[in-house]
């Protein structure tokens, strides 16, 4: 029998799909709300096939996402429940849906990259965000996944950023406003402009209206490779630089340097590679970046080098308790 770690890799395909399907068909929500329940009772309540559900739940029990008691009843494990409950801000279902419905199909390109290289294989493809925003449904799904991935960590990152005294923050590629909202909630004097592609505008405005943020949250439509960035005391980039090659990142950071007031700062919020090449979520998303974008994940030292090359000084790294961390540069 293969050792446990190898089993996790070989059979991981099944557990990811079992998790995705159990979430998508309301099984996890049902178990979270109703408590322990057999596959047959759950299937009857949700009018889905009991035999298939039992098999899916057995996989999820084997990887400890759910627990199975002696009577064959399943419950969602206490440690995983917050991340699988769509009412909880830590819910990961949207991210898993993005991985399964969007990323998986693209992974086959890795085989061709190995044979011919990414540049040759991707030459005929549209740019990454043309694909991601190909229609309203795909746009909505991507922005929902980004919100779910970023909102909770942003609360901690906003604190780590130390924005007391900052009045104008521009969140470049701020999507539907996860970091903007977290920062506005924490700093009452702050105004945030999200600078993003025009497709994102209505989604950001929806966030602003739902949260009653009025003119404290604005949207500036633009393309950060063509347009200058709006002036600010602080310019933030959350999961932006990991979408692009080093020379594009440098171009963006130089634009941020121009936009940023003297004495201001730039915030880079990203997953970080350890010096030994881990952790797993960063290594996995680094592969995902390879097929979905043109970027990669970096170490804190690599981000610091980019910041310094763009003219920022006094760079510091602040780690959060999440996967997303902060590298800060100051504008002399
Ligand atoms: C990976 S998402 C990051 C979203 C958010 N900052 C976060 O941390 O969750 C990348 C963002 O960059 C935006 N973006 C991509 N290309 C852009 C461009 N050329 N100009 C402006 N924004 C762009 C996308 O619309 C998207 O909102």
Short mmCIF file of C-alpha atoms and ligand atoms in Angstrom, two decimals:
data_model
loop_
_atom_site.label_atom_id
_atom_site.label_comp_id
_atom_site.label_asym_id
_atom_site.label_seq_id
_atom_site.Cartn_x
_atom_site.Cartn_y
_atom_site.Cartn_z
CA UNK A 1 0.00 0.00 0.00
CA UNK A 2 1.31 3.47 -0.84
CA UNK A 3 2.36 5.66 2.10
CA UNK A 4 -0.26 8.16 3.30
CA UNK A 5 1.25 11.21 1.63
CA UNK A 6 1.34 9.40 -1.71
CA UNK A 7 -2.27 8.23 -1.19
CA UNK A 8 -3.30 11.86 -0.65
CA UNK A 9 -1.72 12.81 -3.96
CA UNK A 10 -2.98 9.84 -5.98
CA UNK A 11 -6.55 10.05 -4.67
CA UNK A 12 -6.68 13.84 -4.22
CA UNK A 13 -8.52 14.06 -7.54
CA UNK A 14 -11.48 12.21 -5.99
CA UNK A 15 -11.57 14.20 -2.77
CA UNK A 16 -11.54 17.57 -4.59
CA UNK A 17 -14.45 16.48 -6.80
CA UNK A 18 -16.33 14.95 -3.86
CA UNK A 19 -15.98 18.22 -1.94
CA UNK A 20 -17.07 20.28 -4.93
CA UNK A 21 -20.13 18.12 -5.63
CA UNK A 22 -21.19 17.92 -1.98
CA UNK A 23 -21.04 21.71 -1.79
CA UNK A 24 -22.73 22.31 -5.14
CA UNK A 25 -25.65 19.97 -4.39
CA UNK A 26 -26.28 21.42 -0.95
CA UNK A 27 -25.11 18.31 0.93
CA UNK A 28 -22.66 20.18 3.16
CA UNK A 29 -25.17 22.94 3.88
CA UNK A 30 -27.78 20.28 4.76
CA UNK A 31 -25.42 18.45 7.14
CA UNK A 32 -24.27 21.72 8.74
CA UNK A 33 -27.86 22.88 9.31
CA UNK A 34 -29.51 19.55 10.24
CA UNK A 35 -26.64 17.78 12.02
CA UNK A 36 -25.79 14.07 11.63
CA UNK A 37 -27.72 12.38 8.83
CA UNK A 38 -27.41 9.23 6.75
CA UNK A 39 -26.66 9.42 3.03
CA UNK A 40 -30.14 7.99 2.33
CA UNK A 41 -31.96 10.62 4.43
CA UNK A 42 -29.80 13.44 3.05
CA UNK A 43 -30.35 12.24 -0.52
CA UNK A 44 -34.11 12.03 0.05
CA UNK A 45 -34.22 15.56 1.50
CA UNK A 46 -32.24 16.95 -1.43
CA UNK A 47 -33.79 14.68 -4.09
CA UNK A 48 -30.42 13.40 -5.27
CA UNK A 49 -29.13 9.86 -5.83
CA UNK A 50 -28.41 8.08 -2.52
CA UNK A 51 -25.92 5.53 -3.88
CA UNK A 52 -23.74 8.22 -5.48
CA UNK A 53 -23.97 10.40 -2.40
CA UNK A 54 -22.90 7.57 -0.07
CA UNK A 55 -19.79 7.01 -2.19
CA UNK A 56 -18.93 10.72 -2.22
CA UNK A 57 -19.39 10.97 1.54
CA UNK A 58 -17.17 7.94 2.15
CA UNK A 59 -14.35 9.73 0.32
CA UNK A 60 -14.94 12.90 2.34
CA UNK A 61 -14.96 10.88 5.57
CA UNK A 62 -11.67 9.19 4.60
CA UNK A 63 -10.01 12.62 4.30
CA UNK A 64 -11.69 13.90 7.51
CA UNK A 65 -13.79 16.60 5.87
CA UNK A 66 -16.87 14.86 7.29
CA UNK A 67 -17.15 12.32 10.11
CA UNK A 68 -19.11 9.07 9.96
CA UNK A 69 -20.55 7.57 13.14
CA UNK A 70 -21.18 3.88 13.95
CA UNK A 71 -24.75 4.16 12.56
CA UNK A 72 -23.48 5.40 9.22
CA UNK A 73 -24.61 8.99 9.82
CA UNK A 74 -22.43 11.83 8.53
CA UNK A 75 -21.66 15.24 10.00
CA UNK A 76 -19.33 17.98 8.82
CA UNK A 77 -16.18 17.95 10.98
CA UNK A 78 -15.99 20.83 13.44
CA UNK A 79 -12.64 22.14 12.12
CA UNK A 80 -13.76 22.21 8.47
CA UNK A 81 -17.35 23.47 8.99
CA UNK A 82 -16.61 27.24 8.95
CA UNK A 83 -14.83 26.91 5.59
CA UNK A 84 -17.70 24.92 4.07
CA UNK A 85 -20.62 26.96 5.40
CA UNK A 86 -21.68 29.51 2.79
CA UNK A 87 -22.95 31.82 5.56
CA UNK A 88 -19.47 32.02 7.08
CA UNK A 89 -17.05 34.66 5.72
CA UNK A 90 -14.32 31.99 5.60
CA UNK A 91 -16.36 29.89 3.12
CA UNK A 92 -14.11 28.36 0.43
CA UNK A 93 -16.83 26.93 -1.84
CA UNK A 94 -16.51 29.67 -4.48
CA UNK A 95 -12.76 29.16 -4.69
CA UNK A 96 -13.15 25.37 -5.02
CA UNK A 97 -15.79 25.94 -7.72
CA UNK A 98 -13.36 28.20 -9.61
CA UNK A 99 -10.61 25.55 -9.36
CA UNK A 100 -12.85 22.75 -10.59
CA UNK A 101 -14.84 24.55 -13.28
CA UNK A 102 -12.12 26.87 -14.56
CA UNK A 103 -8.64 25.76 -13.62
CA UNK A 104 -8.92 21.98 -14.08
CA UNK A 105 -9.70 22.18 -17.79
CA UNK A 106 -6.66 24.35 -18.36
CA UNK A 107 -4.21 22.03 -16.58
CA UNK A 108 -3.98 19.86 -19.70
CA UNK A 109 -1.94 22.69 -21.24
CA UNK A 110 0.91 21.91 -18.81
CA UNK A 111 1.64 18.81 -20.87
CA UNK A 112 2.04 20.97 -23.98
CA UNK A 113 4.08 23.57 -22.05
CA UNK A 114 6.51 20.80 -21.09
CA UNK A 115 6.91 19.84 -24.73
CA UNK A 116 6.86 23.27 -26.42
CA UNK A 117 7.09 25.94 -23.68
CA UNK A 118 4.33 28.28 -22.45
CA UNK A 119 5.09 31.11 -24.86
CA UNK A 120 4.64 28.97 -27.98
CA UNK A 121 1.51 27.20 -26.69
CA UNK A 122 -0.21 30.38 -25.46
CA UNK A 123 0.71 32.52 -28.49
CA UNK A 124 -2.76 32.25 -30.03
CA UNK A 125 -4.68 32.67 -26.76
CA UNK A 126 -6.40 35.89 -25.73
CA UNK A 127 -4.93 37.75 -22.72
CA UNK A 128 -5.76 36.15 -19.33
CA UNK A 129 -8.49 38.60 -18.31
CA UNK A 130 -10.24 38.44 -21.70
CA UNK A 131 -10.74 34.74 -20.92
CA UNK A 132 -11.65 35.26 -17.27
CA UNK A 133 -14.21 38.01 -18.14
CA UNK A 134 -15.52 36.22 -21.28
CA UNK A 135 -19.17 36.62 -20.16
CA UNK A 136 -21.15 37.92 -17.21
CA UNK A 137 -21.45 34.51 -15.53
CA UNK A 138 -17.69 33.87 -15.67
CA UNK A 139 -17.00 37.44 -14.43
CA UNK A 140 -19.40 37.00 -11.52
CA UNK A 141 -17.93 33.61 -10.61
CA UNK A 142 -14.33 34.91 -10.69
CA UNK A 143 -15.11 38.01 -8.64
CA UNK A 144 -17.05 35.94 -6.08
CA UNK A 145 -14.07 33.59 -5.74
CA UNK A 146 -11.68 36.55 -5.31
CA UNK A 147 -13.92 38.08 -2.63
CA UNK A 148 -14.08 34.79 -0.73
CA UNK A 149 -10.34 34.35 -0.96
CA UNK A 150 -9.47 37.91 0.03
CA UNK A 151 -12.05 39.43 2.36
CA UNK A 152 -11.20 37.69 5.65
CA UNK A 153 -7.39 37.93 5.18
CA UNK A 154 -7.85 41.60 4.20
CA UNK A 155 -9.20 42.41 7.66
CA UNK A 156 -5.90 41.30 9.18
CA UNK A 157 -3.81 42.77 6.35
CA UNK A 158 -5.51 46.16 6.74
CA UNK A 159 -4.42 46.14 10.39
CA UNK A 160 -0.88 45.04 9.51
CA UNK A 161 -0.66 47.80 6.89
CA UNK A 162 -0.97 50.48 9.61
CA UNK A 163 -3.08 52.95 7.62
CA UNK A 164 -3.68 55.49 10.42
CA UNK A 165 -2.99 58.87 8.86
CA UNK A 166 -3.56 57.61 5.30
CA UNK A 167 -6.38 59.52 3.59
CA UNK A 168 -6.40 58.31 -0.02
CA UNK A 169 -5.72 54.72 -0.92
CA UNK A 170 -5.84 53.38 -4.47
CA UNK A 171 -6.38 49.63 -4.62
CA UNK A 172 -5.07 48.63 -8.04
CA UNK A 173 -7.03 45.68 -9.47
CA UNK A 174 -9.15 45.81 -6.32
CA UNK A 175 -11.95 43.74 -7.94
CA UNK A 176 -15.29 43.91 -6.09
CA UNK A 177 -13.64 45.62 -3.11
CA UNK A 178 -12.54 43.00 -0.55
CA UNK A 179 -9.46 44.90 0.63
CA UNK A 180 -11.11 48.30 0.15
CA UNK A 181 -14.03 47.37 2.43
CA UNK A 182 -11.75 45.83 5.08
CA UNK A 183 -9.61 48.99 5.10
CA UNK A 184 -12.62 51.36 5.15
CA UNK A 185 -14.18 49.43 8.03
CA UNK A 186 -11.01 49.76 10.06
CA UNK A 187 -9.98 53.36 9.26
CA UNK A 188 -12.87 55.86 9.44
CA UNK A 189 -10.85 58.72 7.86
CA UNK A 190 -9.91 56.69 4.78
CA UNK A 191 -11.22 57.01 1.19
CA UNK A 192 -10.49 54.22 -1.28
CA UNK A 193 -10.55 54.21 -5.07
CA UNK A 194 -10.57 50.80 -6.72
CA UNK A 195 -8.77 51.05 -10.06
CA UNK A 196 -9.78 48.12 -12.28
CA UNK A 197 -10.98 47.07 -15.73
CA UNK A 198 -14.41 48.49 -16.73
CA UNK A 199 -16.07 45.03 -16.44
CA UNK A 200 -15.57 45.21 -12.67
CA UNK A 201 -17.31 48.59 -12.13
CA UNK A 202 -20.87 47.41 -11.51
CA UNK A 203 -19.64 44.74 -9.08
CA UNK A 204 -17.69 47.29 -7.02
CA UNK A 205 -20.67 49.67 -7.05
CA UNK A 206 -22.87 46.85 -5.78
CA UNK A 207 -20.47 46.34 -2.85
CA UNK A 208 -20.44 50.08 -2.13
CA UNK A 209 -24.26 50.32 -2.14
CA UNK A 210 -24.81 47.12 -0.12
CA UNK A 211 -22.44 48.40 2.58
CA UNK A 212 -23.59 52.02 2.50
CA UNK A 213 -20.05 53.30 1.87
CA UNK A 214 -21.16 56.28 -0.26
CA UNK A 215 -18.33 58.46 -1.55
CA UNK A 216 -15.72 56.76 0.69
CA UNK A 217 -15.46 54.03 -1.96
CA UNK A 218 -15.00 55.04 -5.60
CA UNK A 219 -14.28 53.22 -8.84
CA UNK A 220 -11.83 54.34 -11.53
CA UNK A 221 -12.07 52.32 -14.74
CA UNK A 222 -8.79 51.81 -16.52
CA UNK A 223 -6.10 49.51 -17.83
CA UNK A 224 -3.02 49.62 -15.64
CA UNK A 225 -0.72 48.95 -18.57
CA UNK A 226 -2.12 51.84 -20.63
CA UNK A 227 -3.31 54.41 -18.10
CA UNK A 228 -1.62 56.24 -15.23
CA UNK A 229 -2.76 55.30 -11.72
CA UNK A 230 -4.80 57.84 -9.71
CA UNK A 231 -2.81 59.87 -7.15
CA UNK A 232 -2.79 58.49 -3.58
CA UNK A 233 -0.98 58.39 -0.22
CA UNK A 234 -0.93 54.64 -0.49
CA UNK A 235 -1.17 52.31 -3.49
CA UNK A 236 -2.05 48.66 -2.91
CA UNK A 237 -1.73 45.58 -5.11
CA UNK A 238 -3.53 42.44 -3.85
CA UNK A 239 -2.85 39.30 -5.93
CA UNK A 240 -1.85 41.50 -8.89
CA UNK A 241 1.88 41.03 -9.28
CA UNK A 242 1.49 37.23 -9.19
CA UNK A 243 -0.47 37.56 -12.47
CA UNK A 244 2.45 39.06 -14.39
CA UNK A 245 6.09 38.62 -15.44
CA UNK A 246 8.83 40.56 -13.62
CA UNK A 247 9.17 43.33 -16.22
CA UNK A 248 5.39 44.01 -16.15
CA UNK A 249 5.48 44.06 -12.33
CA UNK A 250 8.30 46.58 -12.48
CA UNK A 251 6.28 48.74 -14.87
CA UNK A 252 3.32 48.66 -12.45
CA UNK A 253 5.47 49.48 -9.43
CA UNK A 254 7.05 52.41 -11.30
CA UNK A 255 3.54 53.70 -12.06
CA UNK A 256 2.69 53.31 -8.38
CA UNK A 257 5.83 55.28 -7.51
CA UNK A 258 4.62 58.14 -9.75
CA UNK A 259 1.08 58.02 -8.31
CA UNK A 260 2.21 57.84 -4.71
CA UNK A 261 2.72 61.02 -2.67
CA UNK A 262 6.17 61.61 -1.22
CA UNK A 263 6.27 59.82 2.14
CA UNK A 264 3.55 57.47 0.94
CA UNK A 265 3.71 53.70 0.64
CA UNK A 266 2.97 50.80 -1.64
CA UNK A 267 1.45 47.57 -0.31
CA UNK A 268 1.99 44.24 -2.04
CA UNK A 269 -0.37 41.54 -0.73
CA UNK A 270 0.49 38.08 -1.96
CA UNK A 271 1.12 34.45 -1.15
CA UNK A 272 4.83 34.10 -0.43
CA UNK A 273 7.15 31.22 -1.21
CA UNK A 274 9.39 30.15 1.66
CA UNK A 275 13.06 29.92 0.80
CA UNK A 276 12.65 26.09 0.61
CA UNK A 277 9.95 26.28 -2.11
CA UNK A 278 6.86 25.64 0.06
CA UNK A 279 4.20 25.82 1.35
CA UNK A 280 1.85 23.60 -0.70
CA UNK A 281 -0.92 26.19 -1.33
CA UNK A 282 1.69 28.62 -2.75
CA UNK A 283 3.33 25.91 -4.87
CA UNK A 284 -0.09 24.74 -6.15
CA UNK A 285 -1.31 28.24 -6.96
CA UNK A 286 2.04 28.95 -8.63
CA UNK A 287 1.17 26.16 -11.07
CA UNK A 288 -2.32 27.60 -11.44
CA UNK A 289 -0.84 31.05 -12.19
CA UNK A 290 1.20 29.41 -14.94
CA UNK A 291 -1.89 28.26 -16.86
CA UNK A 292 -4.37 30.99 -15.90
CA UNK A 293 -2.12 34.05 -16.07
CA UNK A 294 1.38 35.07 -17.05
CA UNK A 295 2.71 35.36 -13.53
CA UNK A 296 4.13 33.37 -10.66
CA UNK A 297 4.47 33.47 -6.90
CA UNK A 298 7.62 34.91 -5.37
CA UNK A 299 9.54 35.07 -2.11
CA UNK A 300 9.45 38.19 0.08
CA UNK A 301 13.04 38.87 -1.04
CA UNK A 302 11.99 38.83 -4.72
CA UNK A 303 9.16 41.33 -4.08
CA UNK A 304 11.56 43.51 -2.09
CA UNK A 305 14.03 43.49 -4.99
CA UNK A 306 11.26 44.60 -7.39
CA UNK A 307 10.17 47.36 -4.99
CA UNK A 308 13.72 48.65 -4.64
CA UNK A 309 14.27 48.60 -8.39
CA UNK A 310 11.12 50.74 -8.78
CA UNK A 311 12.51 53.29 -6.29
CA UNK A 312 10.83 52.28 -3.02
CA UNK A 313 12.90 52.08 0.17
CA UNK A 314 12.67 50.77 3.76
CA UNK A 315 10.87 47.62 2.60
CA UNK A 316 9.37 45.40 5.29
CA UNK A 317 7.48 42.09 5.20
CA UNK A 318 4.58 41.45 7.56
CA UNK A 319 3.13 37.95 7.70
CA UNK A 320 -0.52 37.32 8.47
CA UNK A 321 -2.08 34.17 9.89
CA UNK A 322 -3.57 33.53 6.39
CA UNK A 323 -1.98 32.58 3.05
CA UNK A 324 -1.79 36.22 1.99
CA UNK A 325 1.00 38.39 3.37
CA UNK A 326 2.22 41.95 3.08
CA UNK A 327 5.39 43.46 1.63
CA UNK A 328 5.53 47.24 2.10
CA UNK A 329 7.75 49.79 0.37
CA UNK A 330 8.05 53.48 1.22
CA UNK A 331 8.14 56.33 -1.29
CA UNK A 332 11.01 58.63 -0.26
C1 LIG B 1 -6.36 38.13 -9.17
S1 LIG B 1 -7.45 39.46 -9.16
C2 LIG B 1 -7.09 40.24 -7.60
C3 LIG B 1 -8.31 40.88 -6.97
C4 LIG B 1 -8.07 41.53 -5.61
N1 LIG B 1 -7.07 42.57 -5.67
C5 LIG B 1 -7.74 40.52 -4.54
O1 LIG B 1 -6.65 40.61 -3.93
O2 LIG B 1 -8.57 39.64 -4.30
C6 LIG B 1 -6.68 40.55 -10.35
C7 LIG B 1 -7.42 41.84 -10.57
O3 LIG B 1 -6.68 42.64 -11.51
C8 LIG B 1 -7.57 43.25 -12.41
N2 LIG B 1 -6.87 43.53 -13.68
C9 LIG B 1 -6.35 42.64 -14.55
N3 LIG B 1 -5.79 43.26 -15.61
C10 LIG B 1 -5.96 44.58 -15.39
C11 LIG B 1 -5.58 45.74 -16.12
N4 LIG B 1 -4.93 45.65 -17.28
N5 LIG B 1 -5.91 46.96 -15.61
C12 LIG B 1 -6.59 47.07 -14.42
N6 LIG B 1 -6.95 45.99 -13.68
C13 LIG B 1 -6.65 44.76 -14.16
C14 LIG B 1 -8.67 42.20 -12.57
O4 LIG B 1 -9.86 42.75 -13.08
C15 LIG B 1 -8.81 41.69 -11.15
O5 LIG B 1 -9.72 42.43 -10.41
#
